[in-house]
XYZ file of C-alpha atoms in Angstrom:
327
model
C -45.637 -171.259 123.179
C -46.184 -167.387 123.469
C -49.927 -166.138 122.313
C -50.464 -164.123 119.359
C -50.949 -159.850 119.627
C -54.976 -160.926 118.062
C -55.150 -163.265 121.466
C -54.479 -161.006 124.124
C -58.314 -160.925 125.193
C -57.798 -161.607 128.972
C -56.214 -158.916 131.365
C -54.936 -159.675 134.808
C -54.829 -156.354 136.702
C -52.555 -157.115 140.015
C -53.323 -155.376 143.228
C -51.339 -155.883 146.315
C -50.797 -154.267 149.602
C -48.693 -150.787 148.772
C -49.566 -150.452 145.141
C -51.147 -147.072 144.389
C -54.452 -146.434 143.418
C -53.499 -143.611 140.424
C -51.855 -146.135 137.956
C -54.678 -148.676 138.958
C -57.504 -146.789 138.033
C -55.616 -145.945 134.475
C -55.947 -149.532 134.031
C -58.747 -150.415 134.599
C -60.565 -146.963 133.073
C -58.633 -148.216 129.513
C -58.902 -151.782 129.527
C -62.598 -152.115 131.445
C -65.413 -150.606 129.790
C -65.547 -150.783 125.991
C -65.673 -148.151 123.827
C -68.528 -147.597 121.531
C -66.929 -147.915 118.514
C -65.979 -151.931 119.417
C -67.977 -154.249 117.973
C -66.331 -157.330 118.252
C -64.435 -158.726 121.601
C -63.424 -156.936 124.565
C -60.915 -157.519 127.151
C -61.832 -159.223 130.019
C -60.658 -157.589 132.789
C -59.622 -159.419 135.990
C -58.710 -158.181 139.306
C -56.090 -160.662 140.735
C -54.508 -160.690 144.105
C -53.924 -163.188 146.837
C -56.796 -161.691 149.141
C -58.422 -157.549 150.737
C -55.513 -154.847 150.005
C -55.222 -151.241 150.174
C -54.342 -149.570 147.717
C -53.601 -145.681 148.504
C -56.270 -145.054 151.014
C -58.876 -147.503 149.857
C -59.218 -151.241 150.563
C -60.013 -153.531 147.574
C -61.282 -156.709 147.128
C -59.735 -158.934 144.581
C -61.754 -160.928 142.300
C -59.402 -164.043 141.875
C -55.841 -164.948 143.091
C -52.694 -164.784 142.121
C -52.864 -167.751 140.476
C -55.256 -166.626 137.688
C -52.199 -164.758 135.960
C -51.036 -167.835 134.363
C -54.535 -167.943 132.364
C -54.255 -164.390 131.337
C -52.881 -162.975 128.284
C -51.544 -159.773 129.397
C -50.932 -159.020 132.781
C -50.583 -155.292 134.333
C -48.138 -154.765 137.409
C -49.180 -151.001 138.697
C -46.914 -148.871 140.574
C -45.131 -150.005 143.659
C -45.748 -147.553 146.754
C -42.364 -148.760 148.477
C -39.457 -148.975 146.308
C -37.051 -149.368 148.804
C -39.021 -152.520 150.034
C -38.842 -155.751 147.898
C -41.888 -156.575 146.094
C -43.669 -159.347 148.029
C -42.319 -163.177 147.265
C -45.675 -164.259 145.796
C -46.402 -161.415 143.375
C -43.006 -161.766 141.732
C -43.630 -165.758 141.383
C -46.973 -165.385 140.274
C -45.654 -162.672 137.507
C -42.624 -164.674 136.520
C -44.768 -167.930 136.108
C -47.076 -165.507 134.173
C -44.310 -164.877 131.716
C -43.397 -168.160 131.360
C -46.686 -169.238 130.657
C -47.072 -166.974 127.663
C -48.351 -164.076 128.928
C -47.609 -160.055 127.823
C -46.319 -158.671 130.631
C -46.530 -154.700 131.674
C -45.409 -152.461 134.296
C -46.888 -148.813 134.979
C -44.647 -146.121 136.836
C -42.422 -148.139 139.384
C -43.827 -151.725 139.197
C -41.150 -152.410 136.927
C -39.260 -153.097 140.389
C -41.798 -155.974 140.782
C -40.943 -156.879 136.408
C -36.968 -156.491 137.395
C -37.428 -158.928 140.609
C -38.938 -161.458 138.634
C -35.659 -161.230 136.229
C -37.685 -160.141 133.468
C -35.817 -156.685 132.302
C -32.635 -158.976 132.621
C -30.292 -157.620 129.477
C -33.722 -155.663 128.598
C -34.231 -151.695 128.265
C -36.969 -150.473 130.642
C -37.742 -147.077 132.343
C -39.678 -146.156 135.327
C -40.730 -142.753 137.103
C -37.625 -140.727 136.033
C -37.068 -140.085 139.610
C -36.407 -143.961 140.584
C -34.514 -144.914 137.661
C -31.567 -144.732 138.674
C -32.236 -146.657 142.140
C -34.234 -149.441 139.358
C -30.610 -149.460 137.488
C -28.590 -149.415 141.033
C -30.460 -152.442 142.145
C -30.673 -154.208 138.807
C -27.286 -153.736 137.069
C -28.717 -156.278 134.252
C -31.450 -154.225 133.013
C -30.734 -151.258 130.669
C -31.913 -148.228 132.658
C -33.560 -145.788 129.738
C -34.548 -142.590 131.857
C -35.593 -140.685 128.760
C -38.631 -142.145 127.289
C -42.486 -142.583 128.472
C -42.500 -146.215 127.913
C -40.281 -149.499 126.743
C -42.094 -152.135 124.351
C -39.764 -155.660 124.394
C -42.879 -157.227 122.238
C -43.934 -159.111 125.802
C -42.457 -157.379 127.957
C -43.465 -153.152 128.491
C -42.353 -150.928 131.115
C -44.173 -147.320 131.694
C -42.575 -144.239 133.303
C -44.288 -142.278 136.033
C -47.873 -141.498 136.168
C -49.643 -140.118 133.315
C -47.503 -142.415 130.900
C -49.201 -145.334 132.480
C -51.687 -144.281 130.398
C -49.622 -143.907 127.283
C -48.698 -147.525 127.666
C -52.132 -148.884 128.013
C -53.554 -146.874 125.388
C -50.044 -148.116 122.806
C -51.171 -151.754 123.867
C -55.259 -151.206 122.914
C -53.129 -149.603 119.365
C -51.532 -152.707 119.432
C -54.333 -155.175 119.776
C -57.120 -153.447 118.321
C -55.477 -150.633 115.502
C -55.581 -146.620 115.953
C -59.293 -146.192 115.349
C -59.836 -148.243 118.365
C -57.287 -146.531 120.158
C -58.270 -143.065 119.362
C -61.556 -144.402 120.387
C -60.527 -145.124 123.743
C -58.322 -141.836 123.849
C -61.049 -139.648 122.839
C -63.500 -140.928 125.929
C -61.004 -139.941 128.188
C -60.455 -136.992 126.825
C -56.342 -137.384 126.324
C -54.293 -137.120 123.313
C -53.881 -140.562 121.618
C -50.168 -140.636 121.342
C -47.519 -138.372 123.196
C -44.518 -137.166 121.399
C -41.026 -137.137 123.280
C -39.896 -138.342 126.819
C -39.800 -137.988 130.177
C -37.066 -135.311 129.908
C -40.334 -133.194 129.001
C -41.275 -133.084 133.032
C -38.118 -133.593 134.856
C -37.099 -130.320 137.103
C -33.580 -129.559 136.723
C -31.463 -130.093 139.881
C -29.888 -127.644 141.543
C -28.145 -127.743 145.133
C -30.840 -126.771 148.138
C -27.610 -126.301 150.653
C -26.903 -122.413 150.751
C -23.091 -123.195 152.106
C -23.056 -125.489 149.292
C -19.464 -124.200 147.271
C -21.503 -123.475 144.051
C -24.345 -122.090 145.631
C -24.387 -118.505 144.872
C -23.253 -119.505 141.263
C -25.920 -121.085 140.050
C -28.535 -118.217 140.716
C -25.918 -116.142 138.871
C -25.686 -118.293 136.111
C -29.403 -118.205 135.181
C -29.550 -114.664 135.857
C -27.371 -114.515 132.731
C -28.624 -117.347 130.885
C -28.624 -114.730 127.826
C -24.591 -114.593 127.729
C -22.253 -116.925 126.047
C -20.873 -117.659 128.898
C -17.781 -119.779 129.268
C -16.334 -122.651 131.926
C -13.740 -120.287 132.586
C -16.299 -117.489 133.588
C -18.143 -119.579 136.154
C -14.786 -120.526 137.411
C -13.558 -117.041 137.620
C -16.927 -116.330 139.239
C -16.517 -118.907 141.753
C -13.516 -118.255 142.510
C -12.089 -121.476 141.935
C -9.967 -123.010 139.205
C -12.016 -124.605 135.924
C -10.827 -128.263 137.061
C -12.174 -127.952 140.927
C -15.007 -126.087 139.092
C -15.681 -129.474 137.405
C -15.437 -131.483 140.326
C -18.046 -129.691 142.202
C -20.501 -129.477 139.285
C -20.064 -133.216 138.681
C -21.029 -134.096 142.844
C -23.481 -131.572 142.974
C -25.786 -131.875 139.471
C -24.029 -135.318 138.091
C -23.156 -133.541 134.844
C -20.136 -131.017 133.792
C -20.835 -127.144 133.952
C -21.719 -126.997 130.084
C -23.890 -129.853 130.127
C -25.574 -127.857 133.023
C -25.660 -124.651 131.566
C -27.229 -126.301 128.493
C -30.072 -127.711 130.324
C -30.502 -124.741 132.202
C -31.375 -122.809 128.723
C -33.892 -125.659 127.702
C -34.962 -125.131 130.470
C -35.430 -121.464 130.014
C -36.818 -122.277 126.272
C -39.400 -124.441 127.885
C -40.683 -121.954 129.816
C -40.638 -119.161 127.529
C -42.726 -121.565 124.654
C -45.147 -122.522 127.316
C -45.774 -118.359 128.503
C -44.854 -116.238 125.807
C -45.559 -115.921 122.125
C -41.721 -114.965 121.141
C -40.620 -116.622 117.727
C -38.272 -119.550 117.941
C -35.484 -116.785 116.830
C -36.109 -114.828 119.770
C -36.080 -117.736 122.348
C -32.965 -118.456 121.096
C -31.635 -115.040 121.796
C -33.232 -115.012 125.341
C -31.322 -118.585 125.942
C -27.837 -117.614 124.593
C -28.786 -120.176 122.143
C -27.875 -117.633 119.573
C -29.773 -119.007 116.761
C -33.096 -120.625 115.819
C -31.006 -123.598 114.353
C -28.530 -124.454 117.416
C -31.872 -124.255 119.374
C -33.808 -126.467 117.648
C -31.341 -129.156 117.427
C -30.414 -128.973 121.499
C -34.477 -128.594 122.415
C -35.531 -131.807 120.264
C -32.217 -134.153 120.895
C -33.169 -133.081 125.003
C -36.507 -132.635 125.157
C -37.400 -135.350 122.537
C -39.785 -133.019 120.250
C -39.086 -129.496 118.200
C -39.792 -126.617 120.052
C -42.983 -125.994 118.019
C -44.492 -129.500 118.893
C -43.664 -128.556 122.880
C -45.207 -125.092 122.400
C -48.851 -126.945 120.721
C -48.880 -129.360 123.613
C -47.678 -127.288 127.018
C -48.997 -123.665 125.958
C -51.430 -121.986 127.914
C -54.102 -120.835 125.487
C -56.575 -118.160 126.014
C -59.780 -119.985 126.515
C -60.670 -124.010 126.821
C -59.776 -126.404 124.441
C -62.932 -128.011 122.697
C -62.855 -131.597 124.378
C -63.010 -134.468 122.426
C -66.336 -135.431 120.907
């Protein structure tokens, strides 16, 4: 019988050989010491392990083995250094049995490889550092791949993306356990917004060819030299100096998308960094992109990016002096 949300007192924080230290620490900084403003119960946390790992460049004694996940309530899988190496035998077991034994189960960055090997993102969506997700999706063909988001919440079963939305997830599971005050609580102490609008299409680069006798190589700097043109398939194709439909073909090997989608992403792109480093109106940004209006821009930023352009500009702009931290 799975526990209750109001149960999930006990955290089992696995540690193996590989893991790294960043998504760790997370961990243990949200679900260790308590806040100020708790006054009833705490998690517990617990170390778990089968015996002295490193971890990044430190070595780290366990507090209990493996086998103390199946008495937890929720159990944390950190990142896995080594994706192209299987997650060792006993950690998956010790996981799955985990599951099976009741226990909310969640992955930070890329130790969902460690969730999918224990079959439990099977017909599940999940994410992962946006730059292994499509290896995670390769190598699990059952688990539904979501590259877009910051993290996945299957009621007991969560998967993180990369890095700093390890924390995102912890901090949504204290929301979940213990309500927003608590949360904001927690949020405020480490001086980090409480909740994160949008996805992971926020920080992924754009990808262009590094070969310079790639076909499309001298295009592409062209392209976003112009970036303020309505420029047309048949334009880059006449640029290249290639037909429209071998145009295609080569945009499709090189960036996996077609030479609008491409284009399109290149002006978010553009947008992005014009809201983060300028104080141009949305109108104007638009111009600048070959967006044309405020309207088409707004609609292409948020559906991509995940928030409004306004909402990016409040949380990536540079501003003139510090930000007050949080009391």
């Amino acid at each position: 019988m799975l526990r209750t949300i109001t149960d999930m007192v006990t955290v089992a924080l696995v540690v193996t050989d590989g893991m790294l230290h960043f998504e760790l620490a997370v961990a243990s900084e949200v679900f260790g010491p308590a806040p100020a403003a708790v006054t009833g119960p705490w998690y517990d946390l617990a170390v778990c392990g089968s015996g002295a790992v490193r971890v990044g460049r430190f070595r780290l004694e366990p507090d209990h083995g493996l086998d103390r996940l199946r008495h937890a309530d929720t159990v944390i899988v950190p990142a896995w250094g080594d994706v192209d190496e299987e997650p060792p035998a006993d950690l998956v077991g010790a996981v799955r049995a985990a599951h099976e034994a009741g226990a909310r189960v969640a992955s930070l960055c890329t130790g969902a490889f460690v969730l999918a090997a224990a079959g439990l993102l099977d017909g599940k969506r999940a994410t992962t550092h946006w730059a292994h997700t499509d290896v995670l999706a390769a190598r699990y063909p059952r688990v539904a791949v979501d590259p877009d988001v910051l993290y996945v919440d299957n009621g007991t079963v969560l998967t993180s993306a990369g890095k700093a939305a390890a924390l995102d997830l912890c901090l949504h599971l204290v929301r979940l356990d213990h309500g927003s005050s608590i949360a904001n609580a927690v949020a405020r102490r480490l001086v980090v917004p409480p909740h994160r609008a949008g996805g992971q299409a926020q920080f992924v680069a754009v990808p262009v060819p590094a070969r310079d006798d790639h076909p499309l190589a001298a295009l592409f700097p062209w392209v976003i030299e112009r970036l303020e043109h309505p420029l047309t398939v048949a334009d880059l194709a006449r640029q290249a100096r290639m037909s429209s439909r071998n145009l295609g073909r080569h945009f499709r090997a090189a960036t996996g998308t077609t030479p609008l989608q491409w284009m399109l992403t290149q002006r978010i792109r553009r947008a992005q960094e014009l809201l983060e480093t300028t104080d141009d109106s949305v109108e104007a940004i638009a111009t600048a992109t070959g967006m044309g209006t405020a309207t088409t821009l707004r609609r292409h930023f948020h559906r991509t990016v995940g928030v409004p352009p306004d909402t990016y500009r409040r949380t990536f702009r540079d501003t003139k002096g510090p930000e007050p931290a949080y009391a």
